mmCIF file of C-alpha atoms in Angstrom:
data_model
loop_
_atom_site.group_PDB
_atom_site.id
_atom_site.type_symbol
_atom_site.label_atom_id
_atom_site.label_comp_id
_atom_site.label_asym_id
_atom_site.label_seq_id
_atom_site.Cartn_x
_atom_site.Cartn_y
_atom_site.Cartn_z
ATOM 1 C CA MET P 1 -0.164 0.123 -0.138
ATOM 2 C CA GLY P 2 2.867 2.251 0.877
ATOM 3 C CA ASN P 3 4.533 2.136 -2.682
ATOM 4 C CA TYR P 4 0.960 2.357 -4.535
ATOM 5 C CA LEU P 5 0.506 5.912 -2.444
ATOM 6 C CA LEU P 6 3.996 7.178 -3.058
ATOM 7 C CA LYS P 7 3.336 6.171 -6.600
ATOM 8 C CA ARG P 8 -0.046 8.179 -7.087
ATOM 9 C CA ILE P 9 1.532 11.081 -5.108
ATOM 10 C CA LEU P 10 4.189 11.259 -7.595
ATOM 11 C CA LEU P 11 1.915 11.333 -10.305
ATOM 12 C CA ILE P 12 -0.077 14.051 -9.097
ATOM 13 C CA PHE P 13 2.923 16.320 -10.393
ATOM 14 C CA PRO P 14 2.728 15.345 -14.286
ATOM 15 C CA THR P 15 -1.158 15.125 -13.923
ATOM 16 C CA LEU P 16 -1.180 18.616 -13.011
ATOM 17 C CA LEU P 17 1.197 19.811 -15.280
ATOM 18 C CA GLY P 18 -1.069 18.189 -18.026
ATOM 19 C CA ILE P 19 -4.202 20.065 -16.622
ATOM 20 C CA MET P 20 -2.158 23.190 -16.384
ATOM 21 C CA VAL P 21 -0.948 22.697 -19.961
ATOM 22 C CA ILE P 22 -4.461 21.966 -21.594
ATOM 23 C CA SER P 23 -6.080 25.010 -19.697
ATOM 24 C CA PHE P 24 -3.307 27.450 -20.771
ATOM 25 C CA ALA P 25 -3.393 26.241 -24.442
ATOM 26 C CA ILE P 26 -7.339 26.635 -24.379
ATOM 27 C CA VAL P 27 -7.387 30.007 -23.138
ATOM 28 C CA GLN P 28 -4.452 31.189 -25.855
ATOM 29 C CA PHE P 29 -6.962 29.985 -28.470
ATOM 30 C CA ALA P 30 -10.215 31.478 -26.716
ATOM 31 C CA PRO P 31 -11.639 34.708 -27.946
ATOM 32 C CA GLY P 32 -11.094 37.888 -26.204
ATOM 33 C CA GLY P 33 -8.695 38.804 -23.525
ATOM 34 C CA PRO P 34 -7.493 41.554 -20.846
ATOM 35 C CA ILE P 35 -5.850 43.452 -23.660
ATOM 36 C CA GLU P 36 -9.100 43.383 -25.562
ATOM 37 C CA ARG P 37 -11.354 43.936 -22.527
ATOM 38 C CA ILE P 38 -9.264 47.269 -22.132
ATOM 39 C CA ILE P 39 -9.703 48.202 -25.789
ATOM 40 C CA ALA P 40 -13.240 47.542 -25.588
ATOM 41 C CA GLN P 41 -13.420 50.245 -22.423
ATOM 42 C CA VAL P 42 -11.166 52.591 -24.361
ATOM 43 C CA SER P 43 -13.536 52.444 -27.342
ATOM 44 C CA GLY P 44 -16.461 53.262 -25.241
ATOM 45 C CA THR P 45 -14.551 56.057 -23.920
ATOM 46 C CA ASP P 46 -13.831 54.816 -20.735
ATOM 47 C CA VAL P 47 -11.620 56.832 -18.645
ATOM 48 C CA SER P 48 -10.364 54.100 -15.897
ATOM 49 C CA ALA P 49 -9.706 51.646 -18.382
ATOM 50 C CA THR P 50 -6.775 53.838 -19.222
ATOM 51 C CA ALA P 51 -5.827 55.489 -15.696
ATOM 52 C CA ARG P 52 -5.050 51.911 -14.584
ATOM 53 C CA ILE P 53 -2.151 51.747 -17.168
ATOM 54 C CA GLY P 54 1.074 53.042 -15.411
ATOM 55 C CA GLY P 55 2.748 55.923 -16.616
ATOM 56 C CA ALA P 56 0.125 56.381 -19.304
ATOM 57 C CA SER P 57 -2.971 57.735 -17.703
ATOM 58 C CA GLY P 58 -2.701 61.217 -19.055
ATOM 59 C CA ASP P 59 -0.879 60.431 -22.088
ATOM 60 C CA GLY P 60 -2.702 57.482 -22.852
ATOM 61 C CA LEU P 61 -5.944 58.845 -23.047
ATOM 62 C CA SER P 62 -4.907 61.866 -25.318
ATOM 63 C CA GLN P 63 -3.178 59.383 -27.856
ATOM 64 C CA VAL P 64 -6.168 57.174 -27.529
ATOM 65 C CA GLN P 65 -8.803 60.195 -28.501
ATOM 66 C CA THR P 66 -6.478 61.387 -31.169
ATOM 67 C CA GLY P 67 -5.948 58.081 -32.276
ATOM 68 C CA MET P 68 -3.449 57.205 -35.203
ATOM 69 C CA GLU P 69 -3.585 55.093 -38.451
ATOM 70 C CA GLN P 70 -2.884 51.775 -37.126
ATOM 71 C CA THR P 71 -4.185 48.752 -38.995
ATOM 72 C CA GLY P 72 -3.378 45.068 -38.944
ATOM 73 C CA SER P 73 -3.361 44.838 -35.256
ATOM 74 C CA LYS P 74 -3.714 41.404 -33.812
ATOM 75 C CA TYR P 75 -6.075 42.729 -31.400
ATOM 76 C CA ARG P 76 -9.842 42.983 -32.306
ATOM 77 C CA GLY P 77 -10.774 47.004 -32.011
ATOM 78 C CA ALA P 78 -7.758 47.984 -31.973
ATOM 79 C CA GLN P 79 -7.599 50.234 -35.168
ATOM 80 C CA GLY P 80 -6.894 53.926 -34.789
ATOM 81 C CA LEU P 81 -5.182 53.347 -31.345
ATOM 82 C CA ASP P 82 -1.626 54.091 -30.703
ATOM 83 C CA PRO P 83 0.590 51.319 -31.298
ATOM 84 C CA GLU P 84 2.633 52.375 -28.214
ATOM 85 C CA PHE P 85 -0.387 52.231 -25.875
ATOM 86 C CA ILE P 86 -0.823 48.496 -27.239
ATOM 87 C CA LYS P 87 2.762 47.950 -26.353
ATOM 88 C CA GLN P 88 2.348 49.030 -22.881
ATOM 89 C CA LEU P 89 -0.805 46.902 -22.413
ATOM 90 C CA GLU P 90 0.982 43.906 -23.381
ATOM 91 C CA LYS P 91 4.029 44.640 -21.190
ATOM 92 C CA GLU P 92 1.754 45.292 -18.410
ATOM 93 C CA PHE P 93 -0.044 41.866 -19.053
ATOM 94 C CA GLY P 94 2.843 40.119 -19.865
ATOM 95 C CA PHE P 95 1.815 39.430 -23.258
ATOM 96 C CA ASP P 96 5.003 40.809 -24.731
ATOM 97 C CA LYS P 97 6.700 37.408 -24.371
ATOM 98 C CA PRO P 98 5.942 33.995 -26.128
ATOM 99 C CA ALA P 99 3.043 31.926 -24.752
ATOM 100 C CA TYR P 100 5.931 29.160 -23.635
ATOM 101 C CA GLU P 101 7.749 31.425 -21.991
ATOM 102 C CA ARG P 102 4.753 33.034 -19.809
ATOM 103 C CA PHE P 103 3.510 29.585 -19.395
ATOM 104 C CA PHE P 104 7.262 27.854 -17.776
ATOM 105 C CA LEU P 105 7.246 31.272 -15.941
ATOM 106 C CA MET P 106 3.678 30.908 -14.648
ATOM 107 C CA MET P 107 4.066 27.175 -13.366
ATOM 108 C CA LYS P 108 7.789 27.910 -11.747
ATOM 109 C CA ASN P 109 6.027 30.876 -9.591
ATOM 110 C CA TYR P 110 2.906 28.409 -9.274
ATOM 111 C CA LEU P 111 5.554 25.520 -7.336
ATOM 112 C CA MET P 112 6.383 28.186 -4.714
ATOM 113 C CA PHE P 113 2.465 28.924 -4.558
ATOM 114 C CA ASP P 114 3.085 32.871 -6.009
ATOM 115 C CA PHE P 115 -0.147 33.514 -8.160
ATOM 116 C CA GLY P 116 0.929 36.885 -9.128
ATOM 117 C CA THR P 117 -1.462 39.799 -9.096
ATOM 118 C CA SER P 118 -5.084 40.068 -10.372
ATOM 119 C CA TYR P 119 -4.935 42.109 -13.815
ATOM 120 C CA PHE P 120 -8.061 43.984 -12.681
ATOM 121 C CA LYS P 121 -8.349 44.051 -9.162
ATOM 122 C CA LYS P 122 -4.540 44.969 -8.341
ATOM 123 C CA THR P 123 -4.654 42.889 -5.620
ATOM 124 C CA SER P 124 -2.407 39.821 -4.625
ATOM 125 C CA VAL P 125 -4.186 36.605 -6.051
ATOM 126 C CA ILE P 126 -3.439 34.824 -2.838
ATOM 127 C CA VAL P 127 -4.813 37.435 -0.914
ATOM 128 C CA LEU P 128 -8.058 37.337 -2.918
ATOM 129 C CA ILE P 129 -8.376 33.470 -2.364
ATOM 130 C CA LYS P 130 -7.524 34.085 1.658
ATOM 131 C CA GLN P 131 -10.260 36.580 1.764
ATOM 132 C CA LYS P 132 -12.790 34.353 -0.258
ATOM 133 C CA LEU P 133 -11.789 30.886 1.355
ATOM 134 C CA PRO P 134 -13.865 31.404 4.931
ATOM 135 C CA VAL P 135 -16.918 31.688 3.033
ATOM 136 C CA SER P 136 -16.419 28.566 0.743
ATOM 137 C CA ILE P 137 -14.878 26.630 3.739
ATOM 138 C CA SER P 138 -17.992 27.465 6.163
ATOM 139 C CA LEU P 139 -20.587 26.414 3.187
ATOM 140 C CA GLY P 140 -18.733 23.378 2.059
ATOM 141 C CA ILE P 141 -17.735 21.808 5.128
ATOM 142 C CA TRP P 142 -21.147 22.143 6.773
ATOM 143 C CA MET P 143 -22.626 21.194 3.611
ATOM 144 C CA LEU P 144 -20.416 17.813 3.683
ATOM 145 C CA LEU P 145 -20.899 17.371 7.372
ATOM 146 C CA ILE P 146 -24.737 17.404 7.098
ATOM 147 C CA THR P 147 -24.985 15.591 3.775
ATOM 148 C CA TYR P 148 -23.023 12.684 5.151
ATOM 149 C CA LEU P 149 -24.320 12.541 8.777
ATOM 150 C CA VAL P 150 -27.907 12.641 7.559
ATOM 151 C CA SER P 151 -27.665 10.583 4.241
ATOM 152 C CA ILE P 152 -25.954 7.720 5.129
ATOM 153 C CA PRO P 153 -28.178 6.569 7.998
ATOM 154 C CA LEU P 154 -31.235 7.740 5.787
ATOM 155 C CA GLY P 155 -30.128 5.397 2.824
ATOM 156 C CA ILE P 156 -29.331 2.339 5.079
ATOM 157 C CA ARG P 157 -32.802 2.563 6.854
ATOM 158 C CA LYS P 158 -34.642 3.055 3.500
ATOM 159 C CA ALA P 159 -32.720 0.062 1.968
ATOM 160 C CA VAL P 160 -33.756 -2.102 5.361
ATOM 161 C CA HIS P 161 -37.416 -0.877 4.721
ATOM 162 C CA ASP P 162 -37.241 -1.291 0.865
ATOM 163 C CA GLY P 163 -40.501 -1.122 -0.503
ATOM 164 C CA GLU P 164 -42.200 -0.492 2.642
ATOM 165 C CA ARG P 165 -44.316 2.748 3.522
ATOM 166 C CA PHE P 166 -41.303 4.879 5.071
ATOM 167 C CA ASP P 167 -39.101 4.155 1.674
ATOM 168 C CA THR P 168 -41.814 5.380 -0.455
ATOM 169 C CA TRP P 169 -43.143 8.278 0.968
ATOM 170 C CA THR P 170 -39.106 9.641 1.898
ATOM 171 C CA SER P 171 -38.175 8.446 -1.877
ATOM 172 C CA GLY P 172 -41.040 10.662 -3.120
ATOM 173 C CA VAL P 173 -40.089 13.827 -0.997
ATOM 174 C CA LEU P 174 -36.385 13.332 -2.055
ATOM 175 C CA VAL P 175 -37.101 13.085 -5.603
ATOM 176 C CA LEU P 176 -39.615 16.075 -5.410
ATOM 177 C CA GLY P 177 -36.269 17.929 -3.595
ATOM 178 C CA TYR P 178 -34.088 17.226 -6.417
ATOM 179 C CA ALA P 179 -36.370 18.194 -8.862
ATOM 180 C CA ILE P 180 -36.586 21.656 -7.771
ATOM 181 C CA PRO P 181 -33.155 23.667 -8.636
ATOM 182 C CA GLY P 182 -31.400 24.966 -5.565
ATOM 183 C CA PHE P 183 -31.263 28.635 -6.499
ATOM 184 C CA LEU P 184 -35.258 28.449 -6.867
ATOM 185 C CA VAL P 185 -35.036 26.991 -3.388
ATOM 186 C CA ALA P 186 -32.873 29.780 -2.236
ATOM 187 C CA VAL P 187 -35.234 32.705 -3.719
ATOM 188 C CA PHE P 188 -38.238 30.749 -2.079
ATOM 189 C CA LEU P 189 -36.494 30.631 1.290
ATOM 190 C CA LEU P 190 -35.593 34.558 1.057
ATOM 191 C CA VAL P 191 -38.971 35.354 0.132
ATOM 192 C CA MET P 192 -40.681 33.223 3.072
ATOM 193 C CA PHE P 193 -38.341 33.421 5.809
ATOM 194 C CA ALA P 194 -35.759 36.362 5.349
ATOM 195 C CA GLY P 195 -38.124 39.372 5.024
ATOM 196 C CA GLY P 196 -39.404 38.963 1.605
ATOM 197 C CA SER P 197 -43.404 39.035 1.915
ATOM 198 C CA PHE P 198 -44.097 36.718 5.227
ATOM 199 C CA VAL P 199 -41.626 36.226 7.937
ATOM 200 C CA GLN P 200 -38.059 37.382 9.085
ATOM 201 C CA TRP P 201 -36.724 34.789 10.862
ATOM 202 C CA PHE P 202 -33.339 34.366 9.134
ATOM 203 C CA PRO P 203 -30.571 37.095 7.756
ATOM 204 C CA LEU P 204 -31.065 38.269 4.362
ATOM 205 C CA ARG P 205 -27.235 37.709 3.423
ATOM 206 C CA GLY P 206 -23.490 37.417 4.770
ATOM 207 C CA LEU P 207 -22.302 34.719 7.247
ATOM 208 C CA THR P 208 -21.969 37.505 10.200
ATOM 209 C CA SER P 209 -24.449 40.185 11.334
ATOM 210 C CA ASP P 210 -23.169 43.745 11.524
ATOM 211 C CA ASN P 211 -22.713 43.632 15.644
ATOM 212 C CA TRP P 212 -20.410 40.629 15.350
ATOM 213 C CA ASN P 213 -17.861 42.027 16.964
ATOM 214 C CA ASP P 214 -19.815 43.087 20.022
ATOM 215 C CA LEU P 215 -21.306 39.645 20.728
ATOM 216 C CA SER P 216 -20.205 37.151 23.093
ATOM 217 C CA LEU P 217 -18.372 33.727 22.106
ATOM 218 C CA PHE P 218 -21.541 32.029 22.216
ATOM 219 C CA GLY P 219 -23.302 34.697 20.577
ATOM 220 C CA LYS P 220 -20.911 34.773 17.547
ATOM 221 C CA VAL P 221 -21.622 30.874 17.240
ATOM 222 C CA VAL P 222 -25.417 31.427 17.343
ATOM 223 C CA ASP P 223 -24.934 34.287 14.878
ATOM 224 C CA TYR P 224 -22.803 32.600 12.464
ATOM 225 C CA LEU P 225 -25.070 29.305 12.463
ATOM 226 C CA TRP P 226 -27.906 31.247 11.962
ATOM 227 C CA HIS P 227 -27.001 33.105 9.131
ATOM 228 C CA LEU P 228 -25.688 29.515 7.542
ATOM 229 C CA VAL P 229 -29.166 27.748 7.825
ATOM 230 C CA LEU P 230 -30.917 29.076 4.548
ATOM 231 C CA PRO P 231 -27.684 28.910 2.148
ATOM 232 C CA LEU P 232 -27.126 25.226 3.464
ATOM 233 C CA ILE P 233 -30.513 24.095 2.868
ATOM 234 C CA ALA P 234 -30.462 25.592 -0.708
ATOM 235 C CA LEU P 235 -26.953 23.916 -1.477
ATOM 236 C CA ALA P 236 -27.588 20.431 0.041
ATOM 237 C CA LEU P 237 -30.580 19.593 -1.386
ATOM 238 C CA GLY P 238 -29.752 17.869 -4.418
ATOM 239 C CA THR P 239 -26.688 16.410 -3.198
ATOM 240 C CA PHE P 240 -28.354 15.123 -0.140
ATOM 241 C CA THR P 241 -30.941 13.767 -2.095
ATOM 242 C CA THR P 242 -28.342 11.821 -4.435
ATOM 243 C CA MET P 243 -26.190 10.739 -1.642
ATOM 244 C CA THR P 244 -29.181 9.217 -0.101
ATOM 245 C CA PHE P 245 -30.271 7.077 -3.069
ATOM 246 C CA LEU P 246 -26.802 5.919 -3.594
ATOM 247 C CA THR P 247 -26.429 4.763 0.019
ATOM 248 C CA ARG P 248 -29.540 2.902 -0.039
ATOM 249 C CA ASN P 249 -28.831 1.269 -3.922
ATOM 250 C CA SER P 250 -25.543 0.278 -2.558
ATOM 251 C CA PHE P 251 -26.937 -1.382 0.619
ATOM 252 C CA LEU P 252 -29.704 -3.050 -1.367
ATOM 253 C CA ASP P 253 -27.056 -4.725 -3.532
ATOM 254 C CA GLU P 254 -24.914 -5.907 -0.945
ATOM 255 C CA ILE P 255 -28.035 -7.177 1.132
ATOM 256 C CA ARG P 256 -29.120 -9.488 -1.481
ATOM 257 C CA LYS P 257 -25.781 -11.202 -1.676
ATOM 258 C CA GLN P 258 -24.985 -14.670 -0.525
ATOM 259 C CA TYR P 259 -22.704 -13.742 2.166
ATOM 260 C CA VAL P 260 -25.566 -11.731 3.859
ATOM 261 C CA LEU P 261 -27.987 -14.939 3.859
ATOM 262 C CA THR P 262 -25.030 -16.643 5.516
ATOM 263 C CA ALA P 263 -24.340 -14.158 8.214
ATOM 264 C CA GLN P 264 -28.192 -14.397 9.037
ATOM 265 C CA ALA P 265 -28.462 -18.201 9.153
ATOM 266 C CA LYS P 266 -25.302 -18.268 11.611
ATOM 267 C CA GLY P 267 -27.959 -16.554 13.854
ATOM 268 C CA LEU P 268 -26.263 -12.642 13.777
ATOM 269 C CA GLY P 269 -28.639 -9.980 14.617
ATOM 270 C CA GLN P 270 -29.675 -7.150 11.918
ATOM 271 C CA THR P 271 -27.414 -4.570 13.264
ATOM 272 C CA GLN P 272 -24.463 -6.882 13.200
ATOM 273 C CA VAL P 273 -24.876 -8.118 9.874
ATOM 274 C CA LEU P 274 -25.584 -4.367 8.427
ATOM 275 C CA TYR P 275 -22.446 -2.796 10.263
ATOM 276 C CA GLY P 276 -20.226 -5.986 10.663
ATOM 277 C CA HIS P 277 -20.490 -7.039 7.060
ATOM 278 C CA VAL P 278 -22.363 -5.033 4.380
ATOM 279 C CA PHE P 279 -21.500 -1.510 5.634
ATOM 280 C CA ARG P 280 -17.759 -1.874 4.639
ATOM 281 C CA ASN P 281 -18.531 -3.202 1.125
ATOM 282 C CA ALA P 282 -21.480 -0.781 0.570
ATOM 283 C CA MET P 283 -19.659 2.079 1.713
ATOM 284 C CA LEU P 284 -16.917 1.493 -1.017
ATOM 285 C CA LEU P 285 -18.898 3.312 -3.913
ATOM 286 C CA ILE P 286 -19.990 5.999 -1.464
ATOM 287 C CA ILE P 287 -15.994 7.145 -0.519
ATOM 288 C CA ALA P 288 -15.449 6.829 -4.593
ATOM 289 C CA GLY P 289 -17.825 9.821 -4.776
ATOM 290 C CA PHE P 290 -16.220 11.804 -2.020
ATOM 291 C CA PRO P 291 -13.528 13.402 -3.741
ATOM 292 C CA GLY P 292 -16.112 14.989 -6.592
ATOM 293 C CA ALA P 293 -18.758 16.081 -3.617
ATOM 294 C CA PHE P 294 -15.775 17.596 -2.010
ATOM 295 C CA ILE P 295 -14.691 19.700 -4.790
ATOM 296 C CA SER P 296 -18.062 20.520 -5.623
ATOM 297 C CA ALA P 297 -19.215 21.878 -2.366
ATOM 298 C CA PHE P 298 -15.960 24.124 -1.985
ATOM 299 C CA PHE P 299 -15.787 25.502 -5.493
ATOM 300 C CA THR P 300 -18.293 24.640 -8.108
ATOM 301 C CA GLY P 301 -21.623 24.164 -6.179
ATOM 302 C CA SER P 302 -21.724 27.336 -4.696
ATOM 303 C CA LEU P 303 -22.097 29.998 -7.343
ATOM 304 C CA LEU P 304 -25.772 30.777 -7.568
ATOM 305 C CA ILE P 305 -26.320 30.273 -3.931
ATOM 306 C CA GLU P 306 -23.368 32.810 -3.075
ATOM 307 C CA GLN P 307 -25.022 35.499 -5.660
ATOM 308 C CA ILE P 308 -28.637 34.973 -3.879
ATOM 309 C CA PHE P 309 -27.229 35.107 -0.526
ATOM 310 C CA ASN P 310 -24.515 37.986 -1.149
ATOM 311 C CA LEU P 311 -21.821 35.376 -0.062
ATOM 312 C CA ASP P 312 -18.347 36.291 -1.499
ATOM 313 C CA GLY P 313 -16.475 33.192 -1.871
ATOM 314 C CA ILE P 314 -14.143 31.121 -4.279
ATOM 315 C CA GLY P 315 -17.168 30.314 -6.528
ATOM 316 C CA LEU P 316 -18.131 33.877 -7.267
ATOM 317 C CA LEU P 317 -14.603 34.627 -7.477
ATOM 318 C CA SER P 318 -13.819 32.358 -9.998
ATOM 319 C CA PHE P 319 -16.714 33.361 -12.412
ATOM 320 C CA GLU P 320 -16.201 36.941 -12.172
ATOM 321 C CA SER P 321 -12.700 36.168 -13.077
ATOM 322 C CA ALA P 322 -13.750 34.320 -15.986
ATOM 323 C CA ILE P 323 -15.745 36.586 -17.303
ATOM 324 C CA ASN P 324 -13.427 39.822 -16.996
ATOM 325 C CA ARG P 325 -10.566 37.543 -18.380
ATOM 326 C CA ASP P 326 -8.687 37.964 -14.862
ATOM 327 C CA TYR P 327 -6.216 35.187 -16.006
ATOM 328 C CA PRO P 328 -4.069 35.153 -12.662
ATOM 329 C CA VAL P 329 -7.401 34.310 -10.819
ATOM 330 C CA VAL P 330 -8.449 31.860 -13.401
ATOM 331 C CA PHE P 331 -5.243 29.894 -13.510
ATOM 332 C CA ALA P 332 -4.696 29.975 -9.728
ATOM 333 C CA SER P 333 -8.344 28.706 -9.222
ATOM 334 C CA ILE P 334 -7.478 25.843 -11.545
ATOM 335 C CA TYR P 335 -4.208 24.743 -10.275
ATOM 336 C CA ILE P 336 -5.807 24.784 -6.580
ATOM 337 C CA LEU P 337 -8.725 22.827 -7.639
ATOM 338 C CA ALA P 338 -6.801 20.135 -9.554
ATOM 339 C CA LEU P 339 -4.557 20.269 -7.143
ATOM 340 C CA MET P 340 -6.951 19.173 -4.245
ATOM 341 C CA GLY P 341 -8.993 17.234 -6.227
ATOM 342 C CA LEU P 342 -5.772 14.818 -6.751
ATOM 343 C CA ALA P 343 -4.903 15.068 -3.284
ATOM 344 C CA ILE P 344 -8.172 14.004 -2.234
ATOM 345 C CA ASN P 345 -8.157 11.100 -4.777
ATOM 346 C CA VAL P 346 -5.026 9.751 -3.318
ATOM 347 C CA LEU P 347 -6.649 10.353 0.203
ATOM 348 C CA SER P 348 -9.897 8.368 -1.046
ATOM 349 C CA ASP P 349 -7.770 5.252 -1.740
ATOM 350 C CA PHE P 350 -6.139 5.062 1.401
ATOM 351 C CA ILE P 351 -9.795 5.407 3.085
ATOM 352 C CA TYR P 352 -10.578 2.288 1.212
ATOM 353 C CA THR P 353 -8.180 0.185 2.908
ATOM 354 C CA LEU P 354 -9.515 1.291 6.332
ATOM 355 C CA VAL P 355 -12.788 0.689 5.456
ATOM 356 C CA ASP P 356 -12.110 -2.702 3.859
ATOM 357 C CA PRO P 357 -8.401 -4.143 4.455
ATOM 358 C CA ARG P 358 -8.978 -7.009 1.941
ATOM 359 C CA ILE P 359 -8.418 -4.174 -0.684
ATOM 360 C CA ASP P 360 -4.715 -4.275 -1.849
ATOM 361 C CA PHE P 361 -3.509 -1.917 -4.326
ATOM 362 C CA GLU P 362 -0.174 -3.059 -4.356
ATOM 363 C CA THR P 363 -1.377 -5.712 -6.894
ATOM 364 C CA ARG P 364 -2.822 -3.105 -9.051
ATOM 365 C CA GLU P 365 -1.014 -1.384 -11.981
ATOM 366 C CA VAL P 366 -1.093 2.469 -11.235
#
């Protein structure tokens, strides 16, 4: 097992490199970019677009306004702009270097977790991520805990009572909840319980109240949890349903196998059979889905919920950066997301062996 895990850990680096190469190549061919965005702002007489260019805020605007006869530019909409202004933009964004040189310089810095500076926020990328991380961590950790702590026992109970009234009506409720998009649930919760049209039992936005610093430790805990209730309900609904049915079906498959009948014939009770024999085998499928659930909880699953509840997290930051072509933030998000995903996959393999010691990865080819 130790040799296998070592190989998997070493494979993280070439895999991560491949992900970054593909992402970088796609961005090179994607239409638009930070320079085109600045040019579009300039064409729309947006003074702030040129004011951000170091050393050219005054002269740059006059050059843009007077214009020069410039044709054949590789940037869309750059005709009529001073070539020196375009070169200044290229130098600031690093596009005066060949693509391969920019990529290797980026990866060299990323190995040291130096993600550079945001093009448009003019702030260190790592500082931006640290500012947004508490929101994503809060939503992600609590969503995973609620999903696993509730869905697994519920799924087991549904498997044990397969076809009975409990299984039928809980399935109906779960399917109904899954069919409703999370953002619609979020809007409904705001209207019903956050002062929209009915009662105001929960806060409308944020993770803490304005008087957070004045509260006692117990008051801070209660205030924090109070703010999390509605976002977590909207976030966990779909995941909660998927995990419950996955657990139910996994346990049903195992319960119907011969070794369970043998254990029951030996006189073992239901609890001993479920948690002494079935649990280890049935949980393997659930553990396999943990990396995807983990990444989704922290990054990809909370964009609309963050927007609706005004929670400024990683999901919203990544989306806005992609829209604004803020490449340092985009590539840093991809790098961190991929690194965490690969590390969680290795961790899942390790958990496999803890759940079922019969699994031996040493006999497998990586």
